[in-house]
Amino acid sequence: MARVLTPRAEDFPRWYQDLIAKAELADNGPVRGTMVIRPAGYAIWERMQSEMDTRIKTAGAQNAYFPLFIPESYLRREAQHVEGFAPELAVVTHGGGKQLAEPVVVRPTSETVIGEFMAKWVDSYRDLPLLLNQWANVVRWELRPRVLLRTTEFLWQEGHTAHVDEADAREYARRILHEVYEDFMVSVLAMPVLVGRKTARERFAGATSTYTLEGMMGDGKALQMGTSHELGQNFARAFDIAFSGASGSREMAWTTSWGSSTRMLGGLIMCHGDDNGLRVPPNVAPVQAYLMVVKEGDGVATTAAKLRDELRAAGVRAALDDRVDTAFGRRAVDAELKGYPVRVEIGPRDLAAGNVVLVRRLDGSKTPTPIGEVASAVAAALEADQQSLYDAALASRLERTVEVSTVEEAIEAAATGWAKMPWAAVGAHGEAQANAEGVTVRCLTRADGSVPDSEEEPDLVAYLARAY
Amino acid sequence: MARVLTPRAEDFPRWYQDLIAKAELADNGPVRGTMVIRPAGYAIWERMQSEMDTRIKTAGAQNAYFPLFIPESYLRREAQHVEGFAPELAVVTHGGGKQLAEPVVVRPTSETVIGEFMAKWVDSYRDLPLLLNQWANVVRWELRPRVLLRTTEFLWQEGHTAHVDEADAREYARRILHEVYEDFMVSVLAMPVLVGRKTARERFAGATSTYTLEGMMGDGKALQMGTSHELGQNFARAFDIAFSGASGSREMAWTTSWGSSTRMLGGLIMCHGDDNGLRVPPNVAPVQAYLMVVKEGDGVATTAAKLRDELRAAGVRAALDDRVDTAFGRRAVDAELKGYPVRVEIGPRDLAAGNVVLVRRLDGSKTPTPIGEVASAVAAALEADQQSLYDAALASRLERTVEVSTVEEAIEAAATGWAKMPWAAVGAHGEAQANAEGVTVRCLTRADGSVPDSEEEPDLVAYLARAY
C-alpha cells in the first residue's frame, strides 16, 4: 500500500495532523485556536456522548444548561479560581451595538455560575445531594493550539454536585471517576487509563483534591483524559451554597466538579492509530462494518443491501459503499484511514463461489466468508478486536513505563515513555526540577494501584511523563 | 385545588412566567437576557433533540460542529446578512489577556463560517448535495428578553446544505420543512402548526425564500416554531462555494439553511398549558407515568416498584415518587404543575381492594384500576391524550382564526387570534400598515393550504397576527 501518512516513528505530531486531515475528522477554524469537527469525527463524539451520558444518568445526575456568558465579577469570588483562569479568558465588551457596562467572560468552566444557582435552589438538607451535569462548549484562549487536544473552544461535559458533607462529596467524585470515566474509557474506548490523584501543584484551580485518568499515547507521552474534583467548601463559601441541616443548623455544602471533553477524541486517535490511519474500537465506532461493493456484477448490489440489512438487524452499525465509479483501491485506503473495524468486500468473483471477503482493520487479515456466516463472523471479529486493542494498548503502556529511583532518571525515561518512582523520592523540589524540563507528575497512586486520599499518605507511587 | 398560578385569562404573560418558575423549567441567567434551563425543562429539550435528530439523519444530513467565534469580516461578505444581524452581535475584543487584532463575533447563526468550509470541501458535483447539521448555542443580543422565547443565548439546531441546482435546494428545504419540522411538531409536540411562506419583508437576512411553521399560543398570538430557507446563490457567491459540473464547467452551488430552537419549549408551554400548569404531550414527556406512593402501608412500596418496572418494561417512561414525608397534596399540585400525562396513585386503602388510582392530567379523571390492568390502561391513556391535545389545539386555532377582508379588520382580529384574508388585499402597503400596529403577516399559503413557490402566485391566503 502506498504511503498515505507520515509514519509515526518519523514524526508523530505530523502523523497526527496528517491523519486528522486525511480521515476528515477535524479542521482548524478561522479564528486562531478554534476547530471544526467534521462529520466523521463528530459521529465518534456522538457515540462517546451517548455512552457517557447513560453512565452519568445511572450515577443519578440530571442534565441542565447554564449560560455561556458569566459576569466577570463571579470569577473573582474564588481567589485560586480566578488566578487559574484569568490568563485564558475571552471577554465580550460589546453587545447589541453598545459597550457593556460590565464586561462578561465566555465561560472557561461553569463552577461559578452553577454555584450561584445552587445557592438559590438549595435550602434544606433534603435538597442534597444536588447532582447536575451539562454538555456545553467552553473557551480557554490557547496560545499554542493543537486540534482536538488544545483548542480555544472545545466541547465537553461538566458535572457539578453539592453534598451535605465531605464524605458524601468524596464518594461521589470517586464514583464518577470510576463508574463513569474509567468504565467508559476502558470498556468503550479500549484505553487502559491510569487512575490516580494529582499533586497539589497540578490540581484544578479551586479544588482540594483532583483525580485524573491518564492515557498513554503512541509516542509515549501522557494525555489527561478526564478529571474529577473535590472542591471542599471553597465554592460553597464563595457563592453561599448553604442549607439547614437535620438539626436546623445552617451549614455550608461540599461541592464537586468533573469534566471530560473532545480532547478524548485526540486521545483515541493517538492511542490506537497506526501508520495506515485510525483504528476505532468497535464499541465506539459509528460504522462497525463497512460493506464495499468491489465492482458491479450478478447479484452484487442485492447481496450488499441484504447483508447490510441483516447486520443492522443483528445490532451491528453497518454502512454500504457502492461508489463503483471511484477506484476500489482508493476507497480501501480511505476505509483504512477512517479505521472502520471490519470491511466486507463484495465482488462478482467471490460471490460466484458464494463468498464475500471479510477484512479486519487490526491485523489486515482477509478471510473469504460464506454469505450465511457473515453476521456471526462480523460479531465475533468486533468482540475480539475490541479486546485486542485494549490488550495491545496495555502491553504498550507497561512496556514503556520504566521504574526509576531519581528525578534525573525520570526525566530521561520521559523521553520515550512514563517513569514510575516513589513519590517520597520526588517531593516538592523534585517536582519543580522535572517541570523545568517539561516533565510533570501525572498522578499518584498507592502501591496497589488504588487512589490515595491525600498526597501525604506513605509509600505512594508517582508517575512522571511529558504530556499533551 | 388552591390557586397556584395566575390564571391565563387574567394575565397570560404572568401565567407563563409563574409556570416556568414553579414547574422549575428555567430561570433567568445573571447576564441580562441569558437563561438557565433547569433539569425539568432540559429533559423535555433532550427528548425534542432526540426526536428531531432521528428525523434529520433520516433526511440524510450529518452532524458536525463549527466554531462559536467568527471573524467579523465574514459577516460583511453577504450584504443583507450583516445588515440583519449587526444590531444583535456580541463582540469579543479581548482574548488571553490581550486586545485582539481583529475582533471576533459570537455566532448569531453559522451560514458564513459553514459557507467558508463548504467552499473548501466541495470540488465536484459528486460532492453534492452536502448535507450538514449542528446542535449548538447561538447569541443574539436581546433588548426585550423573555425566557425561552427571546433570549440572548439559546440552543438550537441549524442545518446547512449545498446543492447542484435550485430545484434540488428547494426540494430539500421543503423536505426538511415537512418531514422533519412539521412531522415532529404535529406527531410529537401535538401542535397543529400552520405551514407557509414568509413575505419578502419577513424573510431571513440573505434568503430568497423562507418557509415557516407557526403555532398558535393560548392567548391567540403566533409563535414561529421553525424556519427553512432557500439561500439561492447568495452565500455560495459570498464564500465561493463552486464546483465543477458533469460537463467540466465551473458552477456556483445553491444553498439552504434551517433552524429550530429552545423557543419550541416556550411554544409547547404556551400551546398546551392550562391554569394548573404544564401539560406535556406523552410523546415528548420525559416522565409519562408518575407513580406516587400516597402513604406507606402493607405492600405499597413493593407494588409501586413492581408497577414502575412493569411500565418501563412495556416502554413507558415511568418515575416513582415515594417521598411520603412530604404532604401528598403538595406533591399532587407539583405533579399537575409539571404536567406528567398520567399519575398512578398507590395507597393502602385502594390497594386493599386490589386497585390503584389512575389520574389523567388532561381531564383530571380519577379511575380506580386493578393492578393487573395498569400497564394497558396507561398505554391507552397516553395514546388517547396525545391525540386529544392535538385535537384541542387544532379546534382552538380554527375557532380563533377569523376570515376578514381588510387590513383594518385583520388588526382588530389580531387582538384575540389570527386573521385570514386574501394576500392580494394586503399588499406591501397593507403589510406596512399592519406592522405599524404590531401585527405581522405570519405566512402565506395557497387556498388549498399548500406552500407557494413565490408570493406572486395568484389567490394566496395571508395569515396575520401578533407574535412572540
mmCIF file of N, CA, C and O in Angstrom, chain A residues 147-187:
data_model
loop_
_atom_site.group_PDB
_atom_site.id
_atom_site.type_symbol
_atom_site.label_atom_id
_atom_site.label_comp_id
_atom_site.label_asym_id
_atom_site.label_seq_id
_atom_site.Cartn_x
_atom_site.Cartn_y
_atom_site.Cartn_z
ATOM 1 N N VAL A 147 -5.153 20.852 17.263
ATOM 2 C CA VAL A 147 -6.529 20.434 17.002
ATOM 3 C C VAL A 147 -6.946 19.227 17.854
ATOM 4 O O VAL A 147 -6.187 18.281 18.020
ATOM 5 N N LEU A 148 -8.115 19.331 18.443
ATOM 6 C CA LEU A 148 -8.731 18.337 19.333
ATOM 7 C C LEU A 148 -8.059 18.212 20.706
ATOM 8 O O LEU A 148 -8.671 17.712 21.639
ATOM 9 N N LEU A 149 -6.805 18.664 20.839
ATOM 10 C CA LEU A 149 -6.085 18.482 22.102
ATOM 11 C C LEU A 149 -6.063 19.740 22.955
ATOM 12 O O LEU A 149 -6.306 19.704 24.159
ATOM 13 N N ARG A 150 -5.723 20.827 22.320
ATOM 14 C CA ARG A 150 -5.701 22.130 22.985
ATOM 15 C C ARG A 150 -6.318 23.101 22.022
ATOM 16 O O ARG A 150 -5.664 23.524 21.065
ATOM 17 N N THR A 151 -7.576 23.438 22.264
ATOM 18 C CA THR A 151 -8.245 24.359 21.359
ATOM 19 C C THR A 151 -8.909 25.449 22.191
ATOM 20 O O THR A 151 -9.292 25.220 23.325
ATOM 21 N N THR A 152 -8.990 26.610 21.593
ATOM 22 C CA THR A 152 -9.562 27.763 22.286
ATOM 23 C C THR A 152 -11.009 27.476 22.680
ATOM 24 O O THR A 152 -11.452 27.828 23.764
ATOM 25 N N GLU A 153 -11.742 26.832 21.804
ATOM 26 C CA GLU A 153 -13.083 26.358 22.140
ATOM 27 C C GLU A 153 -13.080 24.840 22.072
ATOM 28 O O GLU A 153 -12.503 24.264 21.154
ATOM 29 N N PHE A 154 -13.687 24.208 23.042
ATOM 30 C CA PHE A 154 -13.894 22.759 22.927
ATOM 31 C C PHE A 154 -15.245 22.375 23.490
ATOM 32 O O PHE A 154 -15.911 23.172 24.157
ATOM 33 N N LEU A 155 -15.662 21.158 23.173
ATOM 34 C CA LEU A 155 -16.936 20.641 23.674
ATOM 35 C C LEU A 155 -16.642 19.709 24.835
ATOM 36 O O LEU A 155 -15.653 18.980 24.808
ATOM 37 N N TRP A 156 -17.493 19.743 25.830
ATOM 38 C CA TRP A 156 -17.285 18.836 26.958
ATOM 39 C C TRP A 156 -18.563 18.605 27.718
ATOM 40 O O TRP A 156 -19.611 19.163 27.402
ATOM 41 N N GLN A 157 -18.448 17.733 28.726
ATOM 42 C CA GLN A 157 -19.484 17.683 29.750
ATOM 43 C C GLN A 157 -18.819 18.122 31.031
ATOM 44 O O GLN A 157 -17.650 17.832 31.268
ATOM 45 N N GLU A 158 -19.570 18.858 31.850
ATOM 46 C CA GLU A 158 -19.065 19.244 33.160
ATOM 47 C C GLU A 158 -20.145 18.932 34.180
ATOM 48 O O GLU A 158 -21.279 19.361 34.064
ATOM 49 N N GLY A 159 -19.775 18.119 35.176
ATOM 50 C CA GLY A 159 -20.699 17.791 36.248
ATOM 51 C C GLY A 159 -20.420 18.667 37.442
ATOM 52 O O GLY A 159 -19.263 19.048 37.692
ATOM 53 N N HIS A 160 -21.460 19.035 38.157
ATOM 54 C CA HIS A 160 -21.336 19.882 39.351
ATOM 55 C C HIS A 160 -22.318 19.373 40.385
ATOM 56 O O HIS A 160 -23.512 19.266 40.097
ATOM 57 N N THR A 161 -21.801 19.049 41.555
ATOM 58 C CA THR A 161 -22.690 18.490 42.576
ATOM 59 C C THR A 161 -22.452 19.151 43.931
ATOM 60 O O THR A 161 -21.360 19.662 44.206
ATOM 61 N N ALA A 162 -23.488 19.126 44.764
ATOM 62 C CA ALA A 162 -23.395 19.667 46.126
ATOM 63 C C ALA A 162 -23.883 18.603 47.103
ATOM 64 O O ALA A 162 -24.855 17.897 46.820
ATOM 65 N N HIS A 163 -23.179 18.494 48.236
ATOM 66 C CA HIS A 163 -23.423 17.419 49.197
ATOM 67 C C HIS A 163 -23.473 17.954 50.623
ATOM 68 O O HIS A 163 -22.960 19.038 50.910
ATOM 69 N N VAL A 164 -24.037 17.103 51.511
ATOM 70 C CA VAL A 164 -24.152 17.534 52.916
ATOM 71 C C VAL A 164 -22.819 17.526 53.657
ATOM 72 O O VAL A 164 -22.619 18.298 54.594
ATOM 73 N N ASP A 165 -21.921 16.607 53.268
ATOM 74 C CA ASP A 165 -20.640 16.581 53.983
ATOM 75 C C ASP A 165 -19.497 16.127 53.073
ATOM 76 O O ASP A 165 -19.724 15.737 51.925
ATOM 77 N N GLU A 166 -18.306 16.186 53.612
ATOM 78 C CA GLU A 166 -17.118 15.886 52.822
ATOM 79 C C GLU A 166 -17.101 14.435 52.355
ATOM 80 O O GLU A 166 -16.706 14.131 51.229
ATOM 81 N N ALA A 167 -17.553 13.532 53.224
ATOM 82 C CA ALA A 167 -17.510 12.108 52.877
ATOM 83 C C ALA A 167 -18.396 11.822 51.676
ATOM 84 O O ALA A 167 -18.023 11.088 50.756
ATOM 85 N N ASP A 168 -19.587 12.428 51.673
ATOM 86 C CA ASP A 168 -20.510 12.185 50.566
ATOM 87 C C ASP A 168 -19.966 12.781 49.269
ATOM 88 O O ASP A 168 -20.073 12.173 48.196
ATOM 89 N N ALA A 169 -19.372 13.965 49.361
ATOM 90 C CA ALA A 169 -18.782 14.606 48.179
ATOM 91 C C ALA A 169 -17.635 13.747 47.644
ATOM 92 O O ALA A 169 -17.526 13.497 46.439
ATOM 93 N N ARG A 170 -16.794 13.273 48.546
ATOM 94 C CA ARG A 170 -15.656 12.443 48.118
ATOM 95 C C ARG A 170 -16.132 11.159 47.453
ATOM 96 O O ARG A 170 -15.647 10.772 46.389
ATOM 97 N N GLU A 171 -17.124 10.523 48.056
ATOM 98 C CA GLU A 171 -17.623 9.272 47.498
ATOM 99 C C GLU A 171 -18.162 9.502 46.084
ATOM 100 O O GLU A 171 -17.956 8.695 45.187
ATOM 101 N N TYR A 172 -18.848 10.629 45.900
ATOM 102 C CA TYR A 172 -19.433 10.872 44.581
ATOM 103 C C TYR A 172 -18.364 11.217 43.544
ATOM 104 O O TYR A 172 -18.410 10.733 42.403
ATOM 105 N N ALA A 173 -17.382 12.027 43.928
ATOM 106 C CA ALA A 173 -16.288 12.365 42.997
ATOM 107 C C ALA A 173 -15.571 11.086 42.558
ATOM 108 O O ALA A 173 -15.175 10.940 41.389
ATOM 109 N N ARG A 174 -15.424 10.151 43.484
ATOM 110 C CA ARG A 174 -14.783 8.874 43.176
ATOM 111 C C ARG A 174 -15.686 7.961 42.340
ATOM 112 O O ARG A 174 -15.220 7.194 41.515
ATOM 113 N N ARG A 175 -16.985 8.041 42.620
ATOM 114 C CA ARG A 175 -17.917 7.214 41.855
ATOM 115 C C ARG A 175 -17.882 7.623 40.373
ATOM 116 O O ARG A 175 -17.841 6.789 39.479
ATOM 117 N N ILE A 176 -17.895 8.938 40.140
ATOM 118 C CA ILE A 176 -17.813 9.439 38.760
ATOM 119 C C ILE A 176 -16.486 8.989 38.136
ATOM 120 O O ILE A 176 -16.443 8.517 36.991
ATOM 121 N N LEU A 177 -15.409 9.133 38.902
ATOM 122 C CA LEU A 177 -14.079 8.756 38.407
ATOM 123 C C LEU A 177 -14.068 7.309 37.902
ATOM 124 O O LEU A 177 -13.595 7.036 36.791
ATOM 125 N N HIS A 178 -14.591 6.429 38.698
ATOM 126 C CA HIS A 178 -14.514 5.004 38.354
ATOM 127 C C HIS A 178 -15.701 4.513 37.506
ATOM 128 O O HIS A 178 -15.499 3.874 36.481
ATOM 129 N N GLU A 179 -16.919 4.821 37.944
ATOM 130 C CA GLU A 179 -18.087 4.223 37.283
ATOM 131 C C GLU A 179 -18.456 4.911 35.984
ATOM 132 O O GLU A 179 -19.070 4.305 35.107
ATOM 133 N N VAL A 180 -18.125 6.184 35.874
ATOM 134 C CA VAL A 180 -18.402 6.877 34.611
ATOM 135 C C VAL A 180 -17.134 6.882 33.751
ATOM 136 O O VAL A 180 -17.071 6.235 32.708
ATOM 137 N N TYR A 181 -16.095 7.584 34.206
ATOM 138 C CA TYR A 181 -14.927 7.803 33.350
ATOM 139 C C TYR A 181 -14.103 6.530 33.099
ATOM 140 O O TYR A 181 -13.829 6.172 31.948
ATOM 141 N N GLU A 182 -13.683 5.876 34.162
ATOM 142 C CA GLU A 182 -12.805 4.719 33.953
ATOM 143 C C GLU A 182 -13.540 3.621 33.185
ATOM 144 O O GLU A 182 -13.016 3.045 32.228
ATOM 145 N N ASP A 183 -14.782 3.358 33.600
ATOM 146 C CA ASP A 183 -15.531 2.307 32.915
ATOM 147 C C ASP A 183 -15.705 2.637 31.429
ATOM 148 O O ASP A 183 -15.525 1.781 30.558
ATOM 149 N N PHE A 184 -16.041 3.886 31.128
ATOM 150 C CA PHE A 184 -16.210 4.298 29.734
ATOM 151 C C PHE A 184 -14.901 4.166 28.955
ATOM 152 O O PHE A 184 -14.868 3.617 27.849
ATOM 153 N N MET A 185 -13.826 4.668 29.519
ATOM 154 C CA MET A 185 -12.550 4.671 28.782
ATOM 155 C C MET A 185 -12.026 3.255 28.561
ATOM 156 O O MET A 185 -11.508 2.938 27.497
ATOM 157 N N VAL A 186 -12.198 2.425 29.556
ATOM 158 C CA VAL A 186 -11.711 1.046 29.432
ATOM 159 C C VAL A 186 -12.623 0.223 28.525
ATOM 160 O O VAL A 186 -12.176 -0.392 27.563
ATOM 161 N N SER A 187 -13.915 0.227 28.805
ATOM 162 C CA SER A 187 -14.771 -0.729 28.097
ATOM 163 C C SER A 187 -15.264 -0.226 26.752
ATOM 164 O O SER A 187 -15.617 -1.013 25.892
#
